[in-house]
PDB file of C-alpha atoms in Angstrom:
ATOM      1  CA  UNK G   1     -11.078  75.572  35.853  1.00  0.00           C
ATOM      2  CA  UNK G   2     -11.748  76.218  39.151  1.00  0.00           C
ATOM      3  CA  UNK G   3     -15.245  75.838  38.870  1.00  0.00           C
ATOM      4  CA  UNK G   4     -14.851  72.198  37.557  1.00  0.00           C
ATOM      5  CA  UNK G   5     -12.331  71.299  39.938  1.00  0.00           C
ATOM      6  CA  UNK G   6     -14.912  72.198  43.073  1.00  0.00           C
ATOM      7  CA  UNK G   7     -17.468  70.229  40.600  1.00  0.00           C
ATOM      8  CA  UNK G   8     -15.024  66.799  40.760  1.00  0.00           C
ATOM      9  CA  UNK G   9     -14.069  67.280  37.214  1.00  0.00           C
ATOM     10  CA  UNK G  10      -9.729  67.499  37.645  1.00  0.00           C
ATOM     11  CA  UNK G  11      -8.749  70.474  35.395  1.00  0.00           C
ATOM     12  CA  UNK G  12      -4.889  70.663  36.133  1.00  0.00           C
ATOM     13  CA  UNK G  13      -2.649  73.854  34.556  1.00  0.00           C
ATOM     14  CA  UNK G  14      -0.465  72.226  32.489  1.00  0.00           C
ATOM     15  CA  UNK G  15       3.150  74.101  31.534  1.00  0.00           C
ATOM     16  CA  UNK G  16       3.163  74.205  27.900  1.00  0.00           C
ATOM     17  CA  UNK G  17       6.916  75.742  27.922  1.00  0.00           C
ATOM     18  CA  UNK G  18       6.133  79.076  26.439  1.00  0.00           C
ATOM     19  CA  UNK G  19       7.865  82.637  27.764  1.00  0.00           C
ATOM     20  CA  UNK G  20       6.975  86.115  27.369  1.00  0.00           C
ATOM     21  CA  UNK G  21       3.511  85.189  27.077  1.00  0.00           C
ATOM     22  CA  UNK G  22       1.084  87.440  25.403  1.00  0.00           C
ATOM     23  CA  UNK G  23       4.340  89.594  24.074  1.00  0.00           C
ATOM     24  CA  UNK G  24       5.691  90.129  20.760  1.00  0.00           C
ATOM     25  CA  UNK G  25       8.333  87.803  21.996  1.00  0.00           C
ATOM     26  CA  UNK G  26       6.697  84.663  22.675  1.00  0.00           C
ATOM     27  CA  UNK G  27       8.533  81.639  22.320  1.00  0.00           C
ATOM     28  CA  UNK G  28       8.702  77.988  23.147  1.00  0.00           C
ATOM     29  CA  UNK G  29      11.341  75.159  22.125  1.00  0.00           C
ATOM     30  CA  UNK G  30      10.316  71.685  20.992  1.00  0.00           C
ATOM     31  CA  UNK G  31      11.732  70.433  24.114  1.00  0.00           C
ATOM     32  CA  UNK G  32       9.717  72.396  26.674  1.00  0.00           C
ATOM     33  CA  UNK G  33       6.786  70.720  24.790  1.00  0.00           C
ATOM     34  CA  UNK G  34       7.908  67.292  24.536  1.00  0.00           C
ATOM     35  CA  UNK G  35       8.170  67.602  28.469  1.00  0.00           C
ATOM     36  CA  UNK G  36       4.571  69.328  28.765  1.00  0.00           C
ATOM     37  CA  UNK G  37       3.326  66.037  26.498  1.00  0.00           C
ATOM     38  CA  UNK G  38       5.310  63.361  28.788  1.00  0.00           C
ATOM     39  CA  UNK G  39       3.783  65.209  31.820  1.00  0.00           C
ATOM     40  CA  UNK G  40      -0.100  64.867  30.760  1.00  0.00           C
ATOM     41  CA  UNK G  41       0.726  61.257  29.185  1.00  0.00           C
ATOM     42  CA  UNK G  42       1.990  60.314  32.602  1.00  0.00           C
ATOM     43  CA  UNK G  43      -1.318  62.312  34.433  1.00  0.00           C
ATOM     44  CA  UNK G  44      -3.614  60.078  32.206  1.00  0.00           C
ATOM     45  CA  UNK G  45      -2.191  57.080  33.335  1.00  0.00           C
ATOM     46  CA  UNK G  46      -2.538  58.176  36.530  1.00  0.00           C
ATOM     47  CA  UNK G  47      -6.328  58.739  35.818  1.00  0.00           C
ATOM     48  CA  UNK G  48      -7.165  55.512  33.966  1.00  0.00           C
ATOM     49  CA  UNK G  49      -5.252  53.953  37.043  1.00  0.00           C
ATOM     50  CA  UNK G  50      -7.708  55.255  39.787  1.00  0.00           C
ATOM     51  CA  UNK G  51     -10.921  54.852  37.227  1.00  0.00           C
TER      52      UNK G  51
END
């Protein structure tokens, strides 16, 4: 990503909710990923604003 960011393409990290990543214990609720969806609905908006 970082790459592309220097290159002027935006590449944000976006939270997808999870814990324990990578573990036999991984987990995310439906509500961390509603919030990680209204966070890049809101960052497109943002985009086709300034576009």
């Amino acid at each position: 990503g970082a790459k592309l960011c220097f290159m002027g393409i935006p590449t944000p990290n976006i939270f997808d909710g999870a814990h324990n990543y990578h573990s036999p214990l991984e987990w995310v609720s439906v509500q961390d990923m509603c919030m990680a969806v209204r966070v890049i609905v809101e960052i497109a908006k943002i985009w086709e604003e300034k576009s």
